[in-house]
Amino acid sequence: MMTADGTTADGTGDGTTGDGTSADVANDLEPGADLGAADLSEVPDSQTPAIWKPTTGTSWQWQLTGTLDGSIDVAVYDIDLFDHDAATIAALQTAGRRVICYFSAGSYEDWRPDKDAFPSSVVGKPLVGWDGEWWLDVRAEEVRAAMKKRLDLAREKGCNAVEPDNVDVHQNDNGFGLTRDDLLSYNRFLVAEAHARGLSIGLKNALDLAAELEPEYDWALNEECLAYDECTLLKPFITANKAVFHVEYVDAPADAPAKKSAVCGDPTIVGFSTLIKTWELDAFRLSCD
């Protein structure tokens, strides 16, 4: 995720009621609905669910902080993997939505329940502007093992897809001297492991890798490519009829209408699913649609 100063990192927030379920979403459940995610651990690869591949123009909402608002009429919700339980995800799906589950794949976060899976040897320099986060050595087996468990959790909760953040570690002062090739390898690892679990997966930012990785990823999610004049780097996804979920940020909701007027007609984002959001990534949204 990207901060107001352009630093990439992730967002946090409880996003739930006390029992981990959004009241707004839980109200959508049908009486007697089966809320448990299917156990696919013993299902042969040939029987895993078909991987969802959203197409260009797919409507969406991205909310990582605050109480989840499940009332928005969109095809896709992107929410935090750890902050929501299987019942919340099932409720969104009962209402006709696909659910993308967010987690950071490239940073150590000291508040996550699986933080002890990361030994100090794989934790590098801090993410500038993001308290409690440090870059990870994504070459390390310990990191990859932890990410497999996060993908297992996404499958167990019933997520349709995953959004692994911070997969551009090589573009940052990470403390390990990671290279572009290291991140190509890591991204391919994530794609293979997600697909093995029947999960769709999107490329988050990392635009220098987009053309090479587009054939392997199912969709893309980008922050601020217009602000940095980089949106053309995502054209391979549009050409392949793969969704590009795109956000441009404002400091306050009051700034959103002017931002919409400035960006939504830009020819470089034709086919994108563009939202105007605040940096908090709460429920507020203004869509270019």
PDB file of C-alpha atoms in Angstrom, residues 5-279:
ATOM      1  CA  ASP A   5       4.411  10.528   0.375  1.00  0.00           C
ATOM      2  CA  GLY A   6       4.573   7.640  -2.083  1.00  0.00           C
ATOM      3  CA  THR A   7       5.995   4.985   0.258  1.00  0.00           C
ATOM      4  CA  THR A   8       4.517   1.526  -0.281  1.00  0.00           C
ATOM      5  CA  ALA A   9       3.234  -0.336   2.749  1.00  0.00           C
ATOM      6  CA  ASP A  10       0.072  -1.937   4.100  1.00  0.00           C
ATOM      7  CA  GLY A  11      -3.006  -0.675   5.890  1.00  0.00           C
ATOM      8  CA  THR A  12      -4.508  -1.926   9.108  1.00  0.00           C
ATOM      9  CA  GLY A  13      -7.714  -1.645  11.093  1.00  0.00           C
ATOM     10  CA  ASP A  14     -10.066  -3.803  13.080  1.00  0.00           C
ATOM     11  CA  GLY A  15     -12.862  -3.529  10.519  1.00  0.00           C
ATOM     12  CA  THR A  16     -15.198  -5.765  12.532  1.00  0.00           C
ATOM     13  CA  THR A  17     -17.546  -5.955  15.441  1.00  0.00           C
ATOM     14  CA  GLY A  18     -16.410  -7.612  18.636  1.00  0.00           C
ATOM     15  CA  ASP A  19     -16.972 -11.123  17.277  1.00  0.00           C
ATOM     16  CA  GLY A  20     -15.038 -10.408  14.096  1.00  0.00           C
ATOM     17  CA  THR A  21     -18.142 -10.064  11.907  1.00  0.00           C
ATOM     18  CA  SER A  22     -19.362  -6.828  10.386  1.00  0.00           C
ATOM     19  CA  ALA A  23     -22.917  -6.184  11.554  1.00  0.00           C
ATOM     20  CA  ASP A  24     -23.768  -4.694   8.161  1.00  0.00           C
ATOM     21  CA  VAL A  25     -22.596  -7.805   6.366  1.00  0.00           C
ATOM     22  CA  ALA A  26     -23.873 -10.377   8.835  1.00  0.00           C
ATOM     23  CA  ASN A  27     -27.399  -9.030   8.380  1.00  0.00           C
ATOM     24  CA  ASP A  28     -27.247 -10.199   4.759  1.00  0.00           C
ATOM     25  CA  LEU A  29     -26.954 -13.860   5.771  1.00  0.00           C
ATOM     26  CA  GLU A  30     -29.817 -16.186   4.959  1.00  0.00           C
ATOM     27  CA  PRO A  31     -31.200 -18.071   7.976  1.00  0.00           C
ATOM     28  CA  GLY A  32     -29.455 -21.390   8.371  1.00  0.00           C
ATOM     29  CA  ALA A  33     -26.760 -20.539   5.838  1.00  0.00           C
ATOM     30  CA  ASP A  34     -23.621 -22.666   6.040  1.00  0.00           C
ATOM     31  CA  LEU A  35     -20.901 -20.191   6.932  1.00  0.00           C
ATOM     32  CA  GLY A  36     -17.963 -22.581   7.030  1.00  0.00           C
ATOM     33  CA  ALA A  37     -15.399 -22.498   4.250  1.00  0.00           C
ATOM     34  CA  ALA A  38     -14.972 -25.739   2.380  1.00  0.00           C
ATOM     35  CA  ASP A  39     -12.050 -27.872   3.526  1.00  0.00           C
ATOM     36  CA  LEU A  40     -10.025 -28.386   0.361  1.00  0.00           C
ATOM     37  CA  SER A  41      -6.962 -29.873   2.022  1.00  0.00           C
ATOM     38  CA  GLU A  42      -7.789 -33.386   0.823  1.00  0.00           C
ATOM     39  CA  VAL A  43      -9.263 -32.455  -2.553  1.00  0.00           C
ATOM     40  CA  PRO A  44      -7.164 -33.453  -5.584  1.00  0.00           C
ATOM     41  CA  ASP A  45      -5.990 -30.618  -7.826  1.00  0.00           C
ATOM     42  CA  SER A  46      -8.451 -31.688 -10.526  1.00  0.00           C
ATOM     43  CA  GLN A  47     -11.339 -30.995  -8.133  1.00  0.00           C
ATOM     44  CA  THR A  48     -10.277 -27.616  -6.768  1.00  0.00           C
ATOM     45  CA  PRO A  49     -12.648 -24.773  -7.685  1.00  0.00           C
ATOM     46  CA  ALA A  50     -12.086 -22.945 -10.963  1.00  0.00           C
ATOM     47  CA  ILE A  51      -9.910 -19.904 -10.384  1.00  0.00           C
ATOM     48  CA  TRP A  52     -11.825 -16.648 -10.641  1.00  0.00           C
ATOM     49  CA  LYS A  53     -10.486 -14.247 -13.271  1.00  0.00           C
ATOM     50  CA  PRO A  54     -12.159 -10.814 -13.091  1.00  0.00           C
ATOM     51  CA  THR A  55     -12.394  -8.980 -16.395  1.00  0.00           C
ATOM     52  CA  THR A  56     -11.839  -5.336 -17.276  1.00  0.00           C
ATOM     53  CA  GLY A  57     -14.355  -2.937 -15.810  1.00  0.00           C
ATOM     54  CA  THR A  58     -15.299  -5.128 -12.831  1.00  0.00           C
ATOM     55  CA  SER A  59     -16.801  -2.972 -10.064  1.00  0.00           C
ATOM     56  CA  TRP A  60     -15.221  -3.123  -6.628  1.00  0.00           C
ATOM     57  CA  GLN A  61     -14.803  -1.744  -3.138  1.00  0.00           C
ATOM     58  CA  TRP A  62     -11.542  -1.687  -1.194  1.00  0.00           C
ATOM     59  CA  GLN A  63     -11.887  -1.271   2.571  1.00  0.00           C
ATOM     60  CA  LEU A  64      -9.088  -2.124   4.989  1.00  0.00           C
ATOM     61  CA  THR A  65     -10.011   0.036   7.993  1.00  0.00           C
ATOM     62  CA  GLY A  66     -13.126   0.903   9.970  1.00  0.00           C
ATOM     63  CA  THR A  67     -16.356  -1.035  10.405  1.00  0.00           C
ATOM     64  CA  LEU A  68     -17.025  -2.871   7.166  1.00  0.00           C
ATOM     65  CA  ASP A  69     -19.848  -1.390   5.086  1.00  0.00           C
ATOM     66  CA  GLY A  70     -21.339  -4.322   3.195  1.00  0.00           C
ATOM     67  CA  SER A  71     -24.069  -2.317   1.479  1.00  0.00           C
ATOM     68  CA  ILE A  72     -22.165  -1.056  -1.568  1.00  0.00           C
ATOM     69  CA  ASP A  73     -23.525  -2.452  -4.834  1.00  0.00           C
ATOM     70  CA  VAL A  74     -20.355  -3.804  -6.431  1.00  0.00           C
ATOM     71  CA  ALA A  75     -19.139  -7.151  -7.743  1.00  0.00           C
ATOM     72  CA  VAL A  76     -16.005  -7.375  -5.598  1.00  0.00           C
ATOM     73  CA  TYR A  77     -14.962  -6.532  -2.041  1.00  0.00           C
ATOM     74  CA  ASP A  78     -11.272  -6.367  -1.086  1.00  0.00           C
ATOM     75  CA  ILE A  79     -10.865  -6.716   2.703  1.00  0.00           C
ATOM     76  CA  ASP A  80      -8.186  -7.634   5.246  1.00  0.00           C
ATOM     77  CA  LEU A  81      -7.509 -11.365   5.596  1.00  0.00           C
ATOM     78  CA  PHE A  82      -6.881 -11.257   9.341  1.00  0.00           C
ATOM     79  CA  ASP A  83      -9.547  -8.742  10.372  1.00  0.00           C
ATOM     80  CA  HIS A  84     -12.564 -10.674   9.084  1.00  0.00           C
ATOM     81  CA  ASP A  85     -13.852 -14.158   9.740  1.00  0.00           C
ATOM     82  CA  ALA A  86     -15.407 -16.780   7.481  1.00  0.00           C
ATOM     83  CA  ALA A  87     -18.927 -15.616   8.353  1.00  0.00           C
ATOM     84  CA  THR A  88     -18.235 -12.104   7.082  1.00  0.00           C
ATOM     85  CA  ILE A  89     -16.780 -13.451   3.859  1.00  0.00           C
ATOM     86  CA  ALA A  90     -19.691 -15.867   3.409  1.00  0.00           C
ATOM     87  CA  ALA A  91     -22.178 -13.038   3.951  1.00  0.00           C
ATOM     88  CA  LEU A  92     -20.589 -10.959   1.218  1.00  0.00           C
ATOM     89  CA  GLN A  93     -20.680 -13.957  -1.094  1.00  0.00           C
ATOM     90  CA  THR A  94     -24.309 -14.677  -0.230  1.00  0.00           C
ATOM     91  CA  ALA A  95     -25.017 -11.116  -1.364  1.00  0.00           C
ATOM     92  CA  GLY A  96     -23.401 -11.903  -4.717  1.00  0.00           C
ATOM     93  CA  ARG A  97     -19.910 -10.511  -4.186  1.00  0.00           C
ATOM     94  CA  ARG A  98     -16.506 -12.057  -4.778  1.00  0.00           C
ATOM     95  CA  VAL A  99     -14.072 -11.472  -1.927  1.00  0.00           C
ATOM     96  CA  ILE A 100     -10.386 -10.581  -2.229  1.00  0.00           C
ATOM     97  CA  CYS A 101      -8.405 -11.010   0.982  1.00  0.00           C
ATOM     98  CA  TYR A 102      -5.530  -8.623   1.633  1.00  0.00           C
ATOM     99  CA  PHE A 103      -2.276  -9.469   3.408  1.00  0.00           C
ATOM    100  CA  SER A 104       1.274  -8.165   3.275  1.00  0.00           C
ATOM    101  CA  ALA A 105       3.630 -10.591   1.552  1.00  0.00           C
ATOM    102  CA  GLY A 106       6.736  -8.423   1.724  1.00  0.00           C
ATOM    103  CA  SER A 107       6.713  -6.844   5.171  1.00  0.00           C
ATOM    104  CA  TYR A 108       6.819  -8.007   8.775  1.00  0.00           C
ATOM    105  CA  GLU A 109       3.972  -6.475  10.800  1.00  0.00           C
ATOM    106  CA  ASP A 110       4.380  -6.631  14.556  1.00  0.00           C
ATOM    107  CA  TRP A 111       0.627  -6.789  15.289  1.00  0.00           C
ATOM    108  CA  ARG A 112      -0.287  -9.811  13.170  1.00  0.00           C
ATOM    109  CA  PRO A 113      -1.216 -13.052  14.960  1.00  0.00           C
ATOM    110  CA  ASP A 114       1.446 -15.012  13.055  1.00  0.00           C
ATOM    111  CA  LYS A 115       4.272 -12.562  13.756  1.00  0.00           C
ATOM    112  CA  ASP A 116       6.318 -15.223  15.575  1.00  0.00           C
ATOM    113  CA  ALA A 117       6.709 -17.140  12.316  1.00  0.00           C
ATOM    114  CA  PHE A 118       9.335 -14.620  11.214  1.00  0.00           C
ATOM    115  CA  PRO A 119      12.770 -14.943  12.879  1.00  0.00           C
ATOM    116  CA  SER A 120      14.866 -11.800  13.264  1.00  0.00           C
ATOM    117  CA  SER A 121      17.196 -12.999  10.505  1.00  0.00           C
ATOM    118  CA  VAL A 122      14.498 -12.404   7.857  1.00  0.00           C
ATOM    119  CA  VAL A 123      13.419  -8.974   9.143  1.00  0.00           C
ATOM    120  CA  GLY A 124      15.186  -6.073   7.459  1.00  0.00           C
ATOM    121  CA  LYS A 125      14.925  -2.309   7.436  1.00  0.00           C
ATOM    122  CA  PRO A 126      11.770  -0.479   8.521  1.00  0.00           C
ATOM    123  CA  LEU A 127       9.166   0.742   6.086  1.00  0.00           C
ATOM    124  CA  VAL A 128       9.477   4.507   6.129  1.00  0.00           C
ATOM    125  CA  GLY A 129       6.276   6.088   7.409  1.00  0.00           C
ATOM    126  CA  TRP A 130       4.736   2.862   8.696  1.00  0.00           C
ATOM    127  CA  ASP A 131       5.198   2.102  12.381  1.00  0.00           C
ATOM    128  CA  GLY A 132       5.548  -1.559  13.246  1.00  0.00           C
ATOM    129  CA  GLU A 133       6.603  -2.730   9.779  1.00  0.00           C
ATOM    130  CA  TRP A 134       9.903  -3.967   8.383  1.00  0.00           C
ATOM    131  CA  TRP A 135      10.856  -5.398   5.010  1.00  0.00           C
ATOM    132  CA  LEU A 136      11.190  -9.169   4.721  1.00  0.00           C
ATOM    133  CA  ASP A 137      13.850 -11.269   3.041  1.00  0.00           C
ATOM    134  CA  VAL A 138      11.482 -12.907   0.596  1.00  0.00           C
ATOM    135  CA  ARG A 139      14.146 -15.422  -0.446  1.00  0.00           C
ATOM    136  CA  ALA A 140      14.030 -17.050   2.989  1.00  0.00           C
ATOM    137  CA  GLU A 141      12.255 -20.364   3.447  1.00  0.00           C
ATOM    138  CA  GLU A 142      10.757 -19.121   6.728  1.00  0.00           C
ATOM    139  CA  VAL A 143       9.041 -16.272   4.880  1.00  0.00           C
ATOM    140  CA  ARG A 144       7.723 -18.534   2.165  1.00  0.00           C
ATOM    141  CA  ALA A 145       6.464 -21.067   4.703  1.00  0.00           C
ATOM    142  CA  ALA A 146       4.581 -18.297   6.527  1.00  0.00           C
ATOM    143  CA  MET A 147       3.019 -17.112   3.272  1.00  0.00           C
ATOM    144  CA  LYS A 148       1.849 -20.643   2.483  1.00  0.00           C
ATOM    145  CA  LYS A 149       0.058 -20.642   5.830  1.00  0.00           C
ATOM    146  CA  ARG A 150      -1.537 -17.282   5.047  1.00  0.00           C
ATOM    147  CA  LEU A 151      -2.764 -18.683   1.757  1.00  0.00           C
ATOM    148  CA  ASP A 152      -4.089 -21.711   3.638  1.00  0.00           C
ATOM    149  CA  LEU A 153      -5.964 -19.300   5.908  1.00  0.00           C
ATOM    150  CA  ALA A 154      -7.429 -17.489   2.898  1.00  0.00           C
ATOM    151  CA  ARG A 155      -8.696 -20.789   1.527  1.00  0.00           C
ATOM    152  CA  GLU A 156     -10.062 -21.880   4.910  1.00  0.00           C
ATOM    153  CA  LYS A 157     -11.974 -18.609   5.310  1.00  0.00           C
ATOM    154  CA  GLY A 158     -13.469 -18.950   1.837  1.00  0.00           C
ATOM    155  CA  CYS A 159     -11.739 -16.053   0.063  1.00  0.00           C
ATOM    156  CA  ASN A 160     -12.093 -16.044  -3.711  1.00  0.00           C
ATOM    157  CA  ALA A 161      -8.795 -14.259  -4.222  1.00  0.00           C
ATOM    158  CA  VAL A 162      -5.807 -12.757  -2.460  1.00  0.00           C
ATOM    159  CA  GLU A 163      -4.054  -9.406  -2.672  1.00  0.00           C
ATOM    160  CA  PRO A 164      -0.455  -9.881  -1.489  1.00  0.00           C
ATOM    161  CA  ASP A 165       0.978  -6.431  -0.793  1.00  0.00           C
ATOM    162  CA  ASN A 166       4.562  -5.172  -0.833  1.00  0.00           C
ATOM    163  CA  VAL A 167       5.777  -7.492  -3.581  1.00  0.00           C
ATOM    164  CA  ASP A 168       8.102  -4.733  -4.795  1.00  0.00           C
ATOM    165  CA  VAL A 169      10.653  -5.096  -1.985  1.00  0.00           C
ATOM    166  CA  HIS A 170      13.516  -4.652  -4.473  1.00  0.00           C
ATOM    167  CA  GLN A 171      12.404  -1.076  -5.149  1.00  0.00           C
ATOM    168  CA  ASN A 172      12.924  -0.124  -1.504  1.00  0.00           C
ATOM    169  CA  ASP A 173      15.826   0.130   0.959  1.00  0.00           C
ATOM    170  CA  ASN A 174      15.118  -3.306   2.382  1.00  0.00           C
ATOM    171  CA  GLY A 175      18.384  -4.249   4.096  1.00  0.00           C
ATOM    172  CA  PHE A 176      19.002  -7.389   2.047  1.00  0.00           C
ATOM    173  CA  GLY A 177      20.041  -6.079  -1.358  1.00  0.00           C
ATOM    174  CA  LEU A 178      17.154  -7.894  -3.008  1.00  0.00           C
ATOM    175  CA  THR A 179      17.106  -7.780  -6.790  1.00  0.00           C
ATOM    176  CA  ARG A 180      14.447  -7.683  -9.474  1.00  0.00           C
ATOM    177  CA  ASP A 181      15.113 -11.354 -10.162  1.00  0.00           C
ATOM    178  CA  ASP A 182      14.531 -12.143  -6.480  1.00  0.00           C
ATOM    179  CA  LEU A 183      11.116 -10.528  -6.686  1.00  0.00           C
ATOM    180  CA  LEU A 184      10.231 -12.204  -9.959  1.00  0.00           C
ATOM    181  CA  SER A 185      10.948 -15.511  -8.242  1.00  0.00           C
ATOM    182  CA  TYR A 186       8.904 -14.555  -5.184  1.00  0.00           C
ATOM    183  CA  ASN A 187       5.926 -13.346  -7.196  1.00  0.00           C
ATOM    184  CA  ARG A 188       5.920 -16.571  -9.179  1.00  0.00           C
ATOM    185  CA  PHE A 189       6.053 -18.526  -5.941  1.00  0.00           C
ATOM    186  CA  LEU A 190       3.000 -16.635  -4.646  1.00  0.00           C
ATOM    187  CA  VAL A 191       1.061 -17.177  -7.872  1.00  0.00           C
ATOM    188  CA  ALA A 192       1.808 -20.901  -7.925  1.00  0.00           C
ATOM    189  CA  GLU A 193       0.861 -21.374  -4.274  1.00  0.00           C
ATOM    190  CA  ALA A 194      -2.355 -19.352  -4.622  1.00  0.00           C
ATOM    191  CA  HIS A 195      -3.429 -21.248  -7.723  1.00  0.00           C
ATOM    192  CA  ALA A 196      -2.651 -24.578  -6.058  1.00  0.00           C
ATOM    193  CA  ARG A 197      -5.284 -23.629  -3.464  1.00  0.00           C
ATOM    194  CA  GLY A 198      -7.866 -22.524  -6.027  1.00  0.00           C
ATOM    195  CA  LEU A 199      -7.301 -18.848  -5.202  1.00  0.00           C
ATOM    196  CA  SER A 200      -7.214 -16.027  -7.717  1.00  0.00           C
ATOM    197  CA  ILE A 201      -4.297 -13.628  -7.185  1.00  0.00           C
ATOM    198  CA  GLY A 202      -3.496 -10.078  -8.272  1.00  0.00           C
ATOM    199  CA  LEU A 203      -0.258  -8.194  -8.854  1.00  0.00           C
ATOM    200  CA  LYS A 204      -0.048  -5.285  -6.401  1.00  0.00           C
ATOM    201  CA  ASN A 205       1.857  -2.261  -7.752  1.00  0.00           C
ATOM    202  CA  ALA A 206       5.371  -3.543  -8.782  1.00  0.00           C
ATOM    203  CA  LEU A 207       4.901  -1.984 -12.199  1.00  0.00           C
ATOM    204  CA  ASP A 208       8.418  -2.795 -13.366  1.00  0.00           C
ATOM    205  CA  LEU A 209       7.377  -6.461 -13.212  1.00  0.00           C
ATOM    206  CA  ALA A 210       3.928  -6.067 -14.769  1.00  0.00           C
ATOM    207  CA  ALA A 211       4.640  -6.936 -18.396  1.00  0.00           C
ATOM    208  CA  GLU A 212       6.653 -10.022 -17.480  1.00  0.00           C
ATOM    209  CA  LEU A 213       4.222 -11.302 -14.856  1.00  0.00           C
ATOM    210  CA  GLU A 214       0.894 -10.488 -16.532  1.00  0.00           C
ATOM    211  CA  PRO A 215       0.555 -13.950 -18.116  1.00  0.00           C
ATOM    212  CA  GLU A 216       0.750 -15.522 -14.651  1.00  0.00           C
ATOM    213  CA  TYR A 217      -1.358 -13.130 -12.560  1.00  0.00           C
ATOM    214  CA  ASP A 218      -5.161 -13.075 -12.813  1.00  0.00           C
ATOM    215  CA  TRP A 219      -5.633  -9.319 -12.349  1.00  0.00           C
ATOM    216  CA  ALA A 220      -3.777  -6.265 -11.023  1.00  0.00           C
ATOM    217  CA  LEU A 221      -4.269  -3.664  -8.310  1.00  0.00           C
ATOM    218  CA  ASN A 222      -2.499  -0.326  -8.472  1.00  0.00           C
ATOM    219  CA  GLU A 223      -2.209   2.782  -6.355  1.00  0.00           C
ATOM    220  CA  GLU A 224      -1.550   6.187  -7.896  1.00  0.00           C
ATOM    221  CA  CYS A 225      -0.277   5.220 -11.349  1.00  0.00           C
ATOM    222  CA  LEU A 226      -1.752   8.454 -12.711  1.00  0.00           C
ATOM    223  CA  ALA A 227       0.046  10.523 -10.100  1.00  0.00           C
ATOM    224  CA  TYR A 228       3.325   8.941 -11.208  1.00  0.00           C
ATOM    225  CA  ASP A 229       2.510   8.775 -14.948  1.00  0.00           C
ATOM    226  CA  GLU A 230       2.867   4.982 -14.978  1.00  0.00           C
ATOM    227  CA  CYS A 231      -0.560   3.656 -15.974  1.00  0.00           C
ATOM    228  CA  THR A 232       0.544   2.559 -19.438  1.00  0.00           C
ATOM    229  CA  LEU A 233       2.661  -0.132 -17.753  1.00  0.00           C
ATOM    230  CA  LEU A 234      -0.593  -1.919 -16.864  1.00  0.00           C
ATOM    231  CA  LYS A 235      -1.863  -2.092 -20.440  1.00  0.00           C
ATOM    232  CA  PRO A 236      -0.831  -5.760 -20.823  1.00  0.00           C
ATOM    233  CA  PHE A 237      -3.552  -6.626 -18.285  1.00  0.00           C
ATOM    234  CA  ILE A 238      -6.173  -4.593 -20.156  1.00  0.00           C
ATOM    235  CA  THR A 239      -5.159  -6.148 -23.468  1.00  0.00           C
ATOM    236  CA  ALA A 240      -5.629  -9.582 -21.880  1.00  0.00           C
ATOM    237  CA  ASN A 241      -9.086  -8.540 -20.561  1.00  0.00           C
ATOM    238  CA  LYS A 242      -7.901  -8.805 -16.954  1.00  0.00           C
ATOM    239  CA  ALA A 243      -9.242  -6.381 -14.354  1.00  0.00           C
ATOM    240  CA  VAL A 244      -7.041  -3.516 -13.228  1.00  0.00           C
ATOM    241  CA  PHE A 245      -8.350  -2.314  -9.867  1.00  0.00           C
ATOM    242  CA  HIS A 246      -6.999   1.212  -9.561  1.00  0.00           C
ATOM    243  CA  VAL A 247      -7.005   3.885  -6.844  1.00  0.00           C
ATOM    244  CA  GLU A 248      -6.026   7.536  -6.806  1.00  0.00           C
ATOM    245  CA  TYR A 249      -5.938   9.130  -3.356  1.00  0.00           C
ATOM    246  CA  VAL A 250      -7.241  12.319  -1.779  1.00  0.00           C
ATOM    247  CA  ASP A 251      -6.602  13.708   1.684  1.00  0.00           C
ATOM    248  CA  ALA A 252     -10.302  14.126   2.505  1.00  0.00           C
ATOM    249  CA  PRO A 253     -13.660  13.087   1.013  1.00  0.00           C
ATOM    250  CA  ALA A 254     -14.401  16.716   0.179  1.00  0.00           C
ATOM    251  CA  ASP A 255     -11.513  16.628  -2.304  1.00  0.00           C
ATOM    252  CA  ALA A 256     -12.865  13.604  -4.162  1.00  0.00           C
ATOM    253  CA  PRO A 257     -15.220  15.269  -6.696  1.00  0.00           C
ATOM    254  CA  ALA A 258     -12.452  17.489  -8.038  1.00  0.00           C
ATOM    255  CA  LYS A 259     -10.097  14.523  -8.195  1.00  0.00           C
ATOM    256  CA  LYS A 260     -12.702  12.504 -10.078  1.00  0.00           C
ATOM    257  CA  SER A 261     -13.080  15.282 -12.633  1.00  0.00           C
ATOM    258  CA  ALA A 262      -9.321  15.421 -13.067  1.00  0.00           C
ATOM    259  CA  VAL A 263      -8.602  11.710 -13.475  1.00  0.00           C
ATOM    260  CA  CYS A 264     -11.613   9.768 -14.700  1.00  0.00           C
ATOM    261  CA  GLY A 265     -11.391  10.915 -18.304  1.00  0.00           C
ATOM    262  CA  ASP A 266      -7.688  10.205 -18.652  1.00  0.00           C
ATOM    263  CA  PRO A 267      -7.119   8.020 -21.735  1.00  0.00           C
ATOM    264  CA  THR A 268      -4.378   5.997 -20.032  1.00  0.00           C
ATOM    265  CA  ILE A 269      -6.890   4.393 -17.640  1.00  0.00           C
ATOM    266  CA  VAL A 270      -9.485   3.263 -20.168  1.00  0.00           C
ATOM    267  CA  GLY A 271     -10.704  -0.141 -19.019  1.00  0.00           C
ATOM    268  CA  PHE A 272      -9.478   0.353 -15.446  1.00  0.00           C
ATOM    269  CA  SER A 273     -11.811   0.022 -12.457  1.00  0.00           C
ATOM    270  CA  THR A 274     -10.857   3.333 -10.871  1.00  0.00           C
ATOM    271  CA  LEU A 275     -11.807   4.562  -7.403  1.00  0.00           C
ATOM    272  CA  ILE A 276     -11.057   7.770  -5.564  1.00  0.00           C
ATOM    273  CA  LYS A 277     -10.237   6.856  -1.956  1.00  0.00           C
ATOM    274  CA  THR A 278      -8.809   8.533   1.111  1.00  0.00           C
ATOM    275  CA  TRP A 279      -5.454   7.338   2.431  1.00  0.00           C
TER     276      TRP A 279
END
